[in-house]
CSV table of C-alpha atoms in Angstrom, one decimal:
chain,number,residue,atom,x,y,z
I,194,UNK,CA,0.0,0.0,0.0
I,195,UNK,CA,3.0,2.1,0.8
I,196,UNK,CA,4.7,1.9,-2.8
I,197,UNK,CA,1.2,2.3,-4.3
I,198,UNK,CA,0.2,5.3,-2.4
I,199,UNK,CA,4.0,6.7,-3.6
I,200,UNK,CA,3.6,6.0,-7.0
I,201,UNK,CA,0.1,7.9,-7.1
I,202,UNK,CA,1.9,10.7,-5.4
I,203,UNK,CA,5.2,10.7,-7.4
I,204,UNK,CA,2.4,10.9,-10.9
I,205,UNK,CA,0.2,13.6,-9.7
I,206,UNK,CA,3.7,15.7,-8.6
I,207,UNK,CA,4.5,15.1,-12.9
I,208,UNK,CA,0.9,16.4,-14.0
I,209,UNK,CA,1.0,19.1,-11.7
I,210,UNK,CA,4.4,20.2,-12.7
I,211,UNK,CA,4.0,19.6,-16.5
I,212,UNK,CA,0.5,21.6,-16.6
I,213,UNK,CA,2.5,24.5,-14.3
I,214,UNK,CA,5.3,24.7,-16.7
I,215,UNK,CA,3.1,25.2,-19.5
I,216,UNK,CA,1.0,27.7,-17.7
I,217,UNK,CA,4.3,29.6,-16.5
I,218,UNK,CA,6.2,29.9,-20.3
I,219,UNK,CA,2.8,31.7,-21.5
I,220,UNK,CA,2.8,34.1,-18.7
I,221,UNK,CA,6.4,34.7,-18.9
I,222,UNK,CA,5.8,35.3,-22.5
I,223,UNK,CA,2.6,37.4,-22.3
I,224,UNK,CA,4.6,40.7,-22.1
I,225,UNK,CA,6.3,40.7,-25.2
I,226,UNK,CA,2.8,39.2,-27.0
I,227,UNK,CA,1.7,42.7,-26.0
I,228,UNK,CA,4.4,44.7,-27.1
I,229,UNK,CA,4.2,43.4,-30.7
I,230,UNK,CA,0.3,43.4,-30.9
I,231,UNK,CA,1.1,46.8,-30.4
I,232,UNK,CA,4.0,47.5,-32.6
I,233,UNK,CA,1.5,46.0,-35.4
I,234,UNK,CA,-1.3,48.1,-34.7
I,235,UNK,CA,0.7,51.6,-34.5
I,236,UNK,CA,2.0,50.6,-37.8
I,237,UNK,CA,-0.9,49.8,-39.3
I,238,UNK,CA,0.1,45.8,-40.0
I,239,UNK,CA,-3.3,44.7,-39.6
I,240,UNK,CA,-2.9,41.7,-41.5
I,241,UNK,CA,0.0,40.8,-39.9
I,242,UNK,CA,-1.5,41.4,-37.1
I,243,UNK,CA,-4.3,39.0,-37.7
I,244,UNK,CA,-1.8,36.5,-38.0
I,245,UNK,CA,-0.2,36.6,-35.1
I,246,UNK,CA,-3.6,36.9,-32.9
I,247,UNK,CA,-4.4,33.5,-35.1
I,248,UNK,CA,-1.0,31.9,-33.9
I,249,UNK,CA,-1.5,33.5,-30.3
I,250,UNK,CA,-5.1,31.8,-29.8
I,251,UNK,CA,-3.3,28.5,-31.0
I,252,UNK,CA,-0.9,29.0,-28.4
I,253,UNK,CA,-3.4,29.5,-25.6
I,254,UNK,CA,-5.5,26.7,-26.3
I,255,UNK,CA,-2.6,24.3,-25.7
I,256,UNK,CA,-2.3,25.9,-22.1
I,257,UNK,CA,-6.0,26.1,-21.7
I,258,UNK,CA,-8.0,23.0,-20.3
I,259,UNK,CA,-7.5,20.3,-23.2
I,260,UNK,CA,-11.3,18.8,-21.9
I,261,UNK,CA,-14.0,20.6,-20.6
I,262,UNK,CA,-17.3,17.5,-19.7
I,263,UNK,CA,-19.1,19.6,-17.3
I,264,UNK,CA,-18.0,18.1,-14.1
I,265,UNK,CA,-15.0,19.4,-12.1
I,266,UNK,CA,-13.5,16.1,-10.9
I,267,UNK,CA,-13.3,14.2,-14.2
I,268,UNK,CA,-12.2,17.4,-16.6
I,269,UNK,CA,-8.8,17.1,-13.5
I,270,UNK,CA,-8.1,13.7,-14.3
I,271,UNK,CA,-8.8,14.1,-17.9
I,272,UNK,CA,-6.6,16.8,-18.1
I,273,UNK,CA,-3.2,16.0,-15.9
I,274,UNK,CA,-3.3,12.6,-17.8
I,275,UNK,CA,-3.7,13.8,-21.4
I,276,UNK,CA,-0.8,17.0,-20.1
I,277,UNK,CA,1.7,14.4,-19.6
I,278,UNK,CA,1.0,12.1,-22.2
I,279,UNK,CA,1.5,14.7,-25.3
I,280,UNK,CA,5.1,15.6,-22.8
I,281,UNK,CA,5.2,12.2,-23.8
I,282,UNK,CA,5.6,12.4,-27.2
I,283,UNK,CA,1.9,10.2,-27.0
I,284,UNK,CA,-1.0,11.3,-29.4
I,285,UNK,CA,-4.1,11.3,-27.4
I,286,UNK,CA,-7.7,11.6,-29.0
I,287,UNK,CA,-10.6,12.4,-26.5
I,288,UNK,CA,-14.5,13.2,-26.4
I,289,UNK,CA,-16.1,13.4,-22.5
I,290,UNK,CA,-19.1,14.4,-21.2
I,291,UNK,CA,-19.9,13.4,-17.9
I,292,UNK,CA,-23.1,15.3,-15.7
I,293,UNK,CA,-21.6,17.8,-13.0
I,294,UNK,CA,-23.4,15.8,-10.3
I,295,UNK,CA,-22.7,11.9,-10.3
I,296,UNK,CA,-23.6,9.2,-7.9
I,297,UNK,CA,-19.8,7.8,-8.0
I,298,UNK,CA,-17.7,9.1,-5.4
I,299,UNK,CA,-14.8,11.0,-6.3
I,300,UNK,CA,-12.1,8.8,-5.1
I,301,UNK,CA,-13.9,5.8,-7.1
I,302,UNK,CA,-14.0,7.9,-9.9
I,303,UNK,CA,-10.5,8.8,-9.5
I,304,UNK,CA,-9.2,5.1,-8.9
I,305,UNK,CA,-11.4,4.3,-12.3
I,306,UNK,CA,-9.8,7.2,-14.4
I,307,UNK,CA,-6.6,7.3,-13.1
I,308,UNK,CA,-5.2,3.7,-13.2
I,309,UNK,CA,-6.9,3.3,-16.9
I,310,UNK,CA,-4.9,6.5,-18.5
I,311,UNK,CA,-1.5,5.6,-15.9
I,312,UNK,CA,-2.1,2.4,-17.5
I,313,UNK,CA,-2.7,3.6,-20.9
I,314,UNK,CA,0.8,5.9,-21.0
I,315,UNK,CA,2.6,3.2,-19.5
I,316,UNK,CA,2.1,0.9,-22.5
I,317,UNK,CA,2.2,3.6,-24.8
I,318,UNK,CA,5.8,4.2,-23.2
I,319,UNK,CA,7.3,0.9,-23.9
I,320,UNK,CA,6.9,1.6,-27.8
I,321,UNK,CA,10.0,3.0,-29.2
I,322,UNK,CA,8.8,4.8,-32.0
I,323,UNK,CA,7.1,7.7,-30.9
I,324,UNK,CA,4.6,8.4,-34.3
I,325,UNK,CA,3.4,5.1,-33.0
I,326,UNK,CA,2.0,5.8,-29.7
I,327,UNK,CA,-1.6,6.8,-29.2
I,328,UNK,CA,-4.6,6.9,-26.8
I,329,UNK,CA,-8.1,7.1,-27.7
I,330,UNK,CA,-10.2,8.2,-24.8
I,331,UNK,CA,-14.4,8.4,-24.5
I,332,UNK,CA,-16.4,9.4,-21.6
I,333,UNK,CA,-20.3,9.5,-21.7
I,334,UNK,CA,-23.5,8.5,-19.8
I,335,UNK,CA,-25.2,5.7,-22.1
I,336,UNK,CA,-28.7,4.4,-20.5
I,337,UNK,CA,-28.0,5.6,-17.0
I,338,UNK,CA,-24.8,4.3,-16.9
I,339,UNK,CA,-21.0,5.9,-16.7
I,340,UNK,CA,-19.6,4.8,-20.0
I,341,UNK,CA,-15.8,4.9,-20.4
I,342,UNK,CA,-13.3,3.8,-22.8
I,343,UNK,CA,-9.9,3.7,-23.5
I,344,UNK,CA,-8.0,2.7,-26.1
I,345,UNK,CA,-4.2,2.6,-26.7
I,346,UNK,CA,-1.1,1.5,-28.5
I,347,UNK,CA,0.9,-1.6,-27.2
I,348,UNK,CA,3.9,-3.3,-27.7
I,349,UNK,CA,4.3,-7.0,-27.7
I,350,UNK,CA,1.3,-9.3,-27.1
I,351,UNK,CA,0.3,-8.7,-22.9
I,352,UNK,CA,0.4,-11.5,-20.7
I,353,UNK,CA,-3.2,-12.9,-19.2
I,354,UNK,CA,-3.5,-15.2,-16.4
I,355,UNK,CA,-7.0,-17.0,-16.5
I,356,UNK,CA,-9.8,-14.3,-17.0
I,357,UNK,CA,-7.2,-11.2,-15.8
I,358,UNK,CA,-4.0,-9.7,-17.8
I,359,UNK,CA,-0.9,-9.7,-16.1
I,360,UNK,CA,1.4,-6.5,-15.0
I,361,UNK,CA,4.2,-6.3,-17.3
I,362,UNK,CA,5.8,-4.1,-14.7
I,363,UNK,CA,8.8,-5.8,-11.9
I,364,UNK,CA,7.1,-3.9,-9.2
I,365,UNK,CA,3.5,-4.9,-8.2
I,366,UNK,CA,1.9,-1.2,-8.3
I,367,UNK,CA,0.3,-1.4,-11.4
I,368,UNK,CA,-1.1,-5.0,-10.4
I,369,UNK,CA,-2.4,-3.2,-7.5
I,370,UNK,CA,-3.9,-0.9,-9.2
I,371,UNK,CA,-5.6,-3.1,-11.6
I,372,UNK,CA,-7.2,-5.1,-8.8
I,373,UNK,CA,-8.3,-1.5,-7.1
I,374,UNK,CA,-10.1,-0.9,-10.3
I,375,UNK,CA,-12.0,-4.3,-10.7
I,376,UNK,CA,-13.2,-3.7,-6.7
I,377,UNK,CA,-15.0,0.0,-8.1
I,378,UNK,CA,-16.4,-2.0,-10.4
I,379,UNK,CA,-17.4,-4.5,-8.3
I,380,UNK,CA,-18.8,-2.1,-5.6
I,381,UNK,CA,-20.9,-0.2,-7.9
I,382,UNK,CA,-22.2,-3.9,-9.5
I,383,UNK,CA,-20.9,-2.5,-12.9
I,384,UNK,CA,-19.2,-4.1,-16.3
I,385,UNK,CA,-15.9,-4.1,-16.8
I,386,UNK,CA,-13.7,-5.8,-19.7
I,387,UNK,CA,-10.7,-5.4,-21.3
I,388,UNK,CA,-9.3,-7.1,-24.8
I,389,UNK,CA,-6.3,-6.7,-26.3
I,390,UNK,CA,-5.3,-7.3,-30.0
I,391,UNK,CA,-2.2,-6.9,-32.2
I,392,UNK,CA,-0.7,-3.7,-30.7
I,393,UNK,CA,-3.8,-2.2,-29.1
I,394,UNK,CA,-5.5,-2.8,-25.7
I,395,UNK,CA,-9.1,-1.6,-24.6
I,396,UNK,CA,-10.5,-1.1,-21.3
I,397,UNK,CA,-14.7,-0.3,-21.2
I,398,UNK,CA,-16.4,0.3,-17.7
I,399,UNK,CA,-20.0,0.6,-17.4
I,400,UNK,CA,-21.3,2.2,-14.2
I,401,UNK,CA,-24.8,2.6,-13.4
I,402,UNK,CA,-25.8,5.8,-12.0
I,403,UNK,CA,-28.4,7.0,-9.7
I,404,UNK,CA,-29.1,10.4,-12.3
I,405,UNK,CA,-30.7,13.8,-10.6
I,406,UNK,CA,-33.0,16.3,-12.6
């Protein structure tokens, strides 16, 4: 419980720092963005300063919130784990939408989210090439129930022992964290099932929900 707990901490330290950094260049930067908006306008470079605002919005929505479903909790996950997989050199693909109210509590939600994207990176990791890693990510309430699923690249065929898949990790966080997830599922009496195939793995979780006007 001790290593696991440190591992979570050791992640959430990366996607804090990675999303700081990013936050940090732009304001370090948003001086001079000024000065030459400026510069353009007393000259009367409208075009080029068209341009630039087009190049400036680009640059502000990769430090702006990559996801926005509607609920607080799962656009914080979503986000610190799709920051530090594009540091990654990972292409990630995502489409959430999740109710701001849910019956889930957070730290289920959390243990859900979090392991499957850790999880997700990690394989994506152990492929060399980086043009060849990839996550696919969708969130949405299907028939009263939490849908998620994830999708990413893998390398090598993964190991499965009986009904479960096997940590390809030496330490036993990820196992751990892989049994935390089935136990959610479990406790909320929902579907989980994951498949793998030549160089992609999926994860879906179904949740039921007790949904609120």
């Amino acid at each position: 419980m001790a290593a696991y707990q440190q591992d979570l901490m050791e992640k959430h330290c990366e996607e804090v720092e990675n999303m700081y950094r990013q936050t940090r260049g732009w304001r370090h930067d948003y001086r001079n963005h000024i000065q030459t908006m400026k510069a353009y306008l007393s000259m009367g470079k409208y075009e080029e300063l068209a341009v630039y605002l087009d190049q400036l919005d680009e640059d502000i929505n990769q430090v702006d919130t990559v996801i926005k479903t509607g609920n607080v909790m799962v656009d914080a996950i979503l986000n610190s784990k799709i920051s530090v997989a594009r540091a990654r050199q990972i292409t990630v693909e995502a489409k959430a939408t999740v109710p701001q109210q849910l019956s889930i509590a957070e730290v289920d939600l959390c243990v859900i989210l979090g392991n499957l994207l850790d999880n997700a990176i990690e394989a994506c990791m152990r492929i060399e090439e980086e043009g060849q890693r990839f996550i696919r990510i969708y969130v949405d309430v299907l028939q009263g129930q939490l849908y998620l699923y994830v999708l990413n690249a893998t390398a090598g065929k993964l190991k499965r022992q009986g009904d479960s898949y096997r940590s390809t990790k030496v330490s036993r966080e990820h196992g751990y964290g892989l049994m935390r997830m089935d136990r959610v599922v479990e406790k909320y009496h929902g579907y989980l099932d994951r498949q793998d195939e030549e160089g992609v793995f999926a994860t879906e979780v179904l949740l039921p929900l007790e949904l609120s006007d």
